[in-house]
Amino acid sequence: MRKQGYASNEYGTLKEVLMCLPEKMKIQKPLNEAQKKYKKENINQDKALRQHEMLRNTLEANGVNVRLLPVSQDKDLPEQVFTRDLGFTSDKGIFLGKMNEKIRKPEINLVKNWLSEENWSYEELQNGSLECGDLLIDGNIVFIGKSNRTTEAAIKEIETLFFDKKIVVFPIGDKYLHLDCVFNIISPGMAILHPDAFSKEDVRRISMHYRTLRVDDKEQFHLATNILSIGNDTVISLPENKRVNKHLKQWGMEVIEVDLSEIIKSGGAFRCVTFPLIKY
């Protein structure tokens, strides 16, 4: 019997997750604002590996089964650590997206091979491009960021596949990499938001549905929204985002701080490096 992925929201209890070691992580042609800033300094791979190991250990200590996607040996794929972009898991199972950047397109075949070898069921999107940092699910609502990485054709396909859900599209333009860099749902009725990324009307719509913790430009650059909810009102967050972590604790959240400072130089944090396979 093939294994079936499952997740109905962003804040359920994380049971199994797919990650990839940052063994070949580096900034080649800058693809986002963070990479532009750190291009000259680039990535200390040894430090990135240590931080990634600490995150994996933290997840495993909290009952999460961490699976590792093999690092490509025949292709130079410096973004492979960011497994979240490859696909998403829903109450209909696992779906694989389509990468927009040429440097990332080979990653899809690698994750397809892994899923097949490990006997997981999955479906592939066929139209346009969708990097799944642009997609968040909360029960009967699917939020999609229309960005440089996610196109109208892919959004239309999601609307067809999830005809029984409300699809909410937020245009975020080219300044921000993905939706989860400016908006994240952390528990029922609570979210983190960088309001400058959205129209006033979209901020109003979000605020009507969620109690929002708003972050400023500096906090957004340090990926304060890109935390990982692992269930039971527990999140993993960067220690440098002190104000955000303080407010989350005041909201009753347990905040586990893990240093991911080397990896975020490439523009992604905890949500970006984790592809949930099972989340109840």
GROMACS .gro file of C-alpha atoms in nm:
model
  280
    1MET     CA    1   0.000   0.000   0.000
    2ARG     CA    2   0.131   0.343  -0.096
    3LYS     CA    3   0.181   0.603   0.177
    4GLN     CA    4  -0.057   0.899   0.169
    5GLY     CA    5   0.052   1.246   0.273
    6TYR     CA    6  -0.187   1.456   0.476
    7ALA     CA    7  -0.208   1.812   0.610
    8SER     CA    8  -0.517   2.027   0.652
    9ASN     CA    9  -0.356   2.344   0.788
   10GLU     CA   10  -0.026   2.514   0.876
   11TYR     CA   11  -0.039   2.460   1.253
   12GLY     CA   12  -0.127   2.095   1.305
   13THR     CA   13   0.106   1.849   1.477
   14LEU     CA   14   0.396   1.780   1.243
   15LYS     CA   15   0.461   1.405   1.221
   16GLU     CA   16   0.686   1.360   0.919
   17VAL     CA   17   0.886   1.608   0.716
   18LEU     CA   18   1.118   1.606   0.414
   19MET     CA   19   1.440   1.811   0.434
   20CYS     CA   20   1.766   1.831   0.239
   21LEU     CA   21   2.118   1.898   0.363
   22PRO     CA   22   2.272   2.233   0.255
   23GLU     CA   23   2.588   2.060   0.134
   24LYS     CA   24   2.601   2.256  -0.192
   25MET     CA   25   2.430   2.569  -0.068
   26LYS     CA   26   2.575   2.888  -0.213
   27ILE     CA   27   2.470   3.211  -0.378
   28GLN     CA   28   2.539   3.203  -0.750
   29LYS     CA   29   2.318   3.443  -0.946
   30PRO     CA   30   2.123   3.631  -0.674
   31LEU     CA   31   1.755   3.539  -0.690
   32ASN     CA   32   1.618   3.760  -0.411
   33GLU     CA   33   1.700   4.060  -0.193
   34ALA     CA   34   1.877   3.858   0.077
   35GLN     CA   35   2.104   3.691  -0.178
   36LYS     CA   36   2.188   4.030  -0.329
   37LYS     CA   37   2.301   4.154   0.013
   38TYR     CA   38   2.509   3.846   0.096
   39LYS     CA   39   2.645   3.761  -0.251
   40LYS     CA   40   2.999   3.879  -0.171
   41GLU     CA   41   3.005   3.720   0.175
   42ASN     CA   42   2.822   3.410   0.047
   43ILE     CA   43   2.740   3.096   0.250
   44ASN     CA   44   2.963   2.920   0.502
   45GLN     CA   45   2.855   2.565   0.417
   46ASP     CA   46   2.999   2.410   0.733
   47LYS     CA   47   2.805   2.655   0.949
   48ALA     CA   48   2.490   2.601   0.744
   49LEU     CA   49   2.524   2.223   0.791
   50ARG     CA   50   2.562   2.264   1.169
   51GLN     CA   51   2.256   2.486   1.189
   52HIS     CA   52   2.054   2.248   0.972
   53GLU     CA   53   2.154   1.959   1.200
   54MET     CA   54   2.042   2.156   1.505
   55LEU     CA   55   1.704   2.215   1.343
   56ARG     CA   56   1.668   1.846   1.258
   57ASN     CA   57   1.762   1.750   1.614
   58THR     CA   58   1.506   1.997   1.749
   59LEU     CA   59   1.234   1.853   1.528
   60GLU     CA   60   1.318   1.495   1.622
   61ALA     CA   61   1.323   1.588   1.993
   62ASN     CA   62   0.966   1.710   1.942
   63GLY     CA   63   0.846   1.384   1.787
   64VAL     CA   64   0.892   1.465   1.418
   65ASN     CA   65   1.023   1.196   1.182
   66VAL     CA   66   1.276   1.378   0.963
   67ARG     CA   67   1.340   1.230   0.618
   68LEU     CA   68   1.629   1.350   0.401
   69LEU     CA   69   1.608   1.410   0.028
   70PRO     CA   70   1.944   1.307  -0.123
   71VAL     CA   71   2.166   1.594  -0.233
   72SER     CA   72   2.218   1.592  -0.610
   73GLN     CA   73   2.562   1.459  -0.699
   74ASP     CA   74   2.555   1.518  -1.074
   75LYS     CA   75   2.395   1.865  -1.083
   76ASP     CA   76   2.490   2.181  -0.896
   77LEU     CA   77   2.166   2.270  -0.715
   78PRO     CA   78   2.248   2.538  -0.456
   79GLU     CA   79   1.882   2.594  -0.358
   80GLN     CA   80   1.797   2.230  -0.286
   81VAL     CA   81   1.782   2.291   0.091
   82PHE     CA   82   1.452   2.476   0.041
   83THR     CA   83   1.230   2.170   0.009
   84ARG     CA   84   0.906   2.354   0.086
   85ASP     CA   85   0.905   2.509  -0.260
   86LEU     CA   86   0.889   2.169  -0.427
   87GLY     CA   87   0.536   2.086  -0.325
   88PHE     CA   88   0.263   2.097  -0.066
   89THR     CA   89   0.060   1.847   0.131
   90SER     CA   90  -0.316   1.879   0.174
   91ASP     CA   91  -0.616   1.675   0.282
   92LYS     CA   92  -0.613   1.545  -0.078
   93GLY     CA   93  -0.252   1.426  -0.047
   94ILE     CA   94   0.083   1.547  -0.182
   95PHE     CA   95   0.109   1.777  -0.483
   96LEU     CA   96   0.430   1.874  -0.657
   97GLY     CA   97   0.465   2.222  -0.803
   98LYS     CA   98   0.661   2.346  -1.104
   99MET     CA   99   0.968   2.561  -1.050
  100ASN     CA  100   1.000   2.890  -1.233
  101GLU     CA  101   1.374   2.946  -1.197
  102LYS     CA  102   1.592   2.744  -1.438
  103ILE     CA  103   1.843   2.666  -1.162
  104ARG     CA  104   1.571   2.495  -0.957
  105LYS     CA  105   1.379   2.299  -1.222
  106PRO     CA  106   1.586   1.976  -1.185
  107GLU     CA  107   1.486   1.955  -0.819
  108ILE     CA  108   1.137   1.832  -0.912
  109ASN     CA  109   1.266   1.511  -1.072
  110LEU     CA  110   1.475   1.440  -0.764
  111VAL     CA  111   1.181   1.470  -0.528
  112LYS     CA  112   0.965   1.262  -0.766
  113ASN     CA  113   1.227   0.987  -0.761
  114TRP     CA  114   1.245   0.998  -0.381
  115LEU     CA  115   0.867   0.986  -0.335
  116SER     CA  116   0.839   0.694  -0.579
  117GLU     CA  117   1.123   0.499  -0.417
  118GLU     CA  118   0.973   0.557  -0.072
  119ASN     CA  119   0.628   0.454  -0.197
  120TRP     CA  120   0.448   0.788  -0.141
  121SER     CA  121   0.149   0.880  -0.356
  122TYR     CA  122   0.163   1.221  -0.523
  123GLU     CA  123   0.021   1.428  -0.807
  124GLU     CA  124   0.195   1.684  -1.027
  125LEU     CA  125   0.069   2.024  -1.130
  126GLN     CA  126   0.071   2.061  -1.508
  127ASN     CA  127   0.025   2.431  -1.581
  128GLY     CA  128   0.232   2.742  -1.529
  129SER     CA  129   0.466   2.752  -1.231
  130LEU     CA  130   0.400   2.722  -0.858
  131GLU     CA  131   0.668   2.740  -0.591
  132CYS     CA  132   0.494   2.625  -0.279
  133GLY     CA  133   0.627   2.888  -0.044
  134ASP     CA  134   0.345   3.078  -0.214
  135LEU     CA  135   0.074   2.846  -0.083
  136LEU     CA  136  -0.077   2.818   0.266
  137ILE     CA  137  -0.374   2.606   0.370
  138ASP     CA  138  -0.610   2.668   0.658
  139GLY     CA  139  -0.892   2.416   0.650
  140ASN     CA  140  -1.133   2.519   0.376
  141ILE     CA  141  -0.920   2.814   0.263
  142VAL     CA  142  -0.618   2.803   0.033
  143PHE     CA  143  -0.409   3.120   0.024
  144ILE     CA  144  -0.188   3.170  -0.282
  145GLY     CA  145   0.069   3.441  -0.341
  146LYS     CA  146   0.084   3.561  -0.700
  147SER     CA  147   0.455   3.632  -0.727
  148ASN     CA  148   0.738   3.611  -0.979
  149ARG     CA  149   0.754   3.239  -0.897
  150THR     CA  150   0.382   3.154  -0.912
  151THR     CA  151   0.174   3.222  -1.222
  152GLU     CA  152  -0.191   3.268  -1.310
  153ALA     CA  153  -0.206   2.934  -1.495
  154ALA     CA  154  -0.095   2.743  -1.185
  155ILE     CA  155  -0.344   2.931  -0.971
  156LYS     CA  156  -0.624   2.835  -1.210
  157GLU     CA  157  -0.520   2.470  -1.180
  158ILE     CA  158  -0.528   2.490  -0.799
  159GLU     CA  159  -0.878   2.640  -0.822
  160THR     CA  160  -0.987   2.341  -1.030
  161LEU     CA  161  -0.819   2.080  -0.809
  162PHE     CA  162  -0.952   2.238  -0.489
  163PHE     CA  163  -1.294   2.337  -0.619
  164ASP     CA  164  -1.441   2.261  -0.276
  165LYS     CA  165  -1.223   2.520  -0.101
  166LYS     CA  166  -1.214   2.897  -0.102
  167ILE     CA  167  -0.910   3.016  -0.297
  168VAL     CA  168  -0.774   3.354  -0.187
  169VAL     CA  169  -0.507   3.511  -0.409
  170PHE     CA  170  -0.272   3.782  -0.282
  171PRO     CA  171  -0.059   3.966  -0.541
  172ILE     CA  172   0.281   4.029  -0.378
  173GLY     CA  173   0.483   4.141  -0.681
  174ASP     CA  174   0.856   4.100  -0.725
  175LYS     CA  175   0.992   4.258  -0.405
  176TYR     CA  176   0.912   3.957  -0.189
  177LEU     CA  177   1.018   3.603  -0.270
  178HIS     CA  178   0.716   3.404  -0.153
  179LEU     CA  179   0.393   3.451   0.037
  180ASP     CA  180   0.535   3.279   0.347
  181CYS     CA  181   0.802   3.551   0.364
  182VAL     CA  182   0.530   3.807   0.442
  183PHE     CA  183   0.235   3.606   0.580
  184ASN     CA  184   0.208   3.292   0.790
  185ILE     CA  185  -0.069   3.123   0.987
  186ILE     CA  186   0.063   3.005   1.323
  187SER     CA  187  -0.245   2.875   1.505
  188PRO     CA  188  -0.626   2.883   1.464
  189GLY     CA  189  -0.720   3.247   1.417
  190MET     CA  190  -0.364   3.385   1.453
  191ALA     CA  191  -0.115   3.496   1.188
  192ILE     CA  192   0.207   3.692   1.135
  193LEU     CA  193   0.188   3.961   0.867
  194HIS     CA  194   0.411   4.214   0.695
  195PRO     CA  195   0.141   4.462   0.590
  196ASP     CA  196   0.361   4.657   0.348
  197ALA     CA  197   0.355   4.358   0.112
  198PHE     CA  198  -0.021   4.380   0.062
  199SER     CA  199  -0.286   4.622  -0.053
  200LYS     CA  200  -0.485   4.794   0.220
  201GLU     CA  201  -0.787   4.587   0.122
  202ASP     CA  202  -0.595   4.260   0.154
  203VAL     CA  203  -0.458   4.365   0.495
  204ARG     CA  204  -0.816   4.435   0.601
  205ARG     CA  205  -0.933   4.094   0.475
  206ILE     CA  206  -0.656   3.914   0.662
  207SER     CA  207  -0.715   4.112   0.980
  208MET     CA  208  -1.085   4.030   0.974
  209HIS     CA  209  -1.004   3.659   0.969
  210TYR     CA  210  -0.694   3.648   1.193
  211ARG     CA  211  -0.551   3.820   1.494
  212THR     CA  212  -0.232   3.949   1.335
  213LEU     CA  213   0.116   4.015   1.465
  214ARG     CA  214   0.256   4.275   1.227
  215VAL     CA  215   0.626   4.290   1.145
  216ASP     CA  216   0.827   4.581   1.011
  217ASP     CA  217   1.074   4.593   0.720
  218LYS     CA  218   1.374   4.488   0.929
  219GLU     CA  219   1.188   4.195   1.085
  220GLN     CA  220   1.061   4.089   0.745
  221PHE     CA  221   1.414   4.090   0.604
  222HIS     CA  222   1.511   3.860   0.892
  223LEU     CA  223   1.217   3.636   0.795
  224ALA     CA  224   1.015   3.686   1.112
  225THR     CA  225   0.707   3.549   0.936
  226ASN     CA  226   0.884   3.235   0.816
  227ILE     CA  227   0.853   3.040   1.138
  228LEU     CA  228   0.748   2.676   1.156
  229SER     CA  229   0.446   2.565   1.356
  230ILE     CA  230   0.488   2.206   1.474
  231GLY     CA  231   0.161   2.169   1.668
  232ASN     CA  232   0.039   2.215   2.023
  233ASP     CA  233   0.085   2.593   1.998
  234THR     CA  234   0.459   2.548   1.947
  235VAL     CA  235   0.668   2.729   1.687
  236ILE     CA  236   1.034   2.735   1.584
  237SER     CA  237   1.168   3.086   1.534
  238LEU     CA  238   1.492   3.278   1.489
  239PRO     CA  239   1.647   3.411   1.813
  240GLU     CA  240   1.723   3.752   1.656
  241ASN     CA  241   1.352   3.826   1.611
  242LYS     CA  242   1.319   3.913   1.979
  243ARG     CA  243   1.010   4.136   1.963
  244VAL     CA  244   0.816   3.884   1.756
  245ASN     CA  245   0.913   3.596   1.986
  246LYS     CA  246   0.813   3.798   2.292
  247HIS     CA  247   0.469   3.869   2.146
  248LEU     CA  248   0.420   3.507   2.045
  249LYS     CA  249   0.491   3.402   2.403
  250GLN     CA  250   0.244   3.662   2.527
  251TRP     CA  251  -0.011   3.504   2.295
  252GLY     CA  252   0.043   3.173   2.471
  253MET     CA  253   0.276   3.014   2.218
  254GLU     CA  254   0.579   2.806   2.310
  255VAL     CA  255   0.870   2.949   2.111
  256ILE     CA  256   1.173   2.730   2.039
  257GLU     CA  257   1.462   2.945   1.919
  258VAL     CA  258   1.705   2.790   1.671
  259ASP     CA  259   1.989   2.973   1.498
  260LEU     CA  260   1.946   2.955   1.121
  261SER     CA  261   2.138   3.275   1.045
  262GLU     CA  262   2.362   3.122   0.776
  263ILE     CA  263   2.081   2.960   0.582
  264ILE     CA  264   1.860   3.271   0.583
  265LYS     CA  265   2.132   3.455   0.387
  266SER     CA  266   1.987   3.275   0.086
  267GLY     CA  267   1.635   3.405   0.156
  268GLY     CA  268   1.458   3.123   0.342
  269ALA     CA  269   1.406   3.012   0.701
  270PHE     CA  270   1.225   2.735   0.889
  271ARG     CA  271   0.915   2.699   0.674
  272CYS     CA  272   1.124   2.712   0.358
  273VAL     CA  273   1.351   2.421   0.457
  274THR     CA  274   1.069   2.186   0.561
  275PHE     CA  275   0.825   2.001   0.335
  276PRO     CA  276   0.559   1.845   0.563
  277LEU     CA  277   0.451   1.499   0.454
  278ILE     CA  278   0.216   1.430   0.745
  279LYS     CA  279   0.069   1.700   0.969
  280TYR     CA  280  -0.243   1.631   1.178
   0.00000   0.00000   0.00000
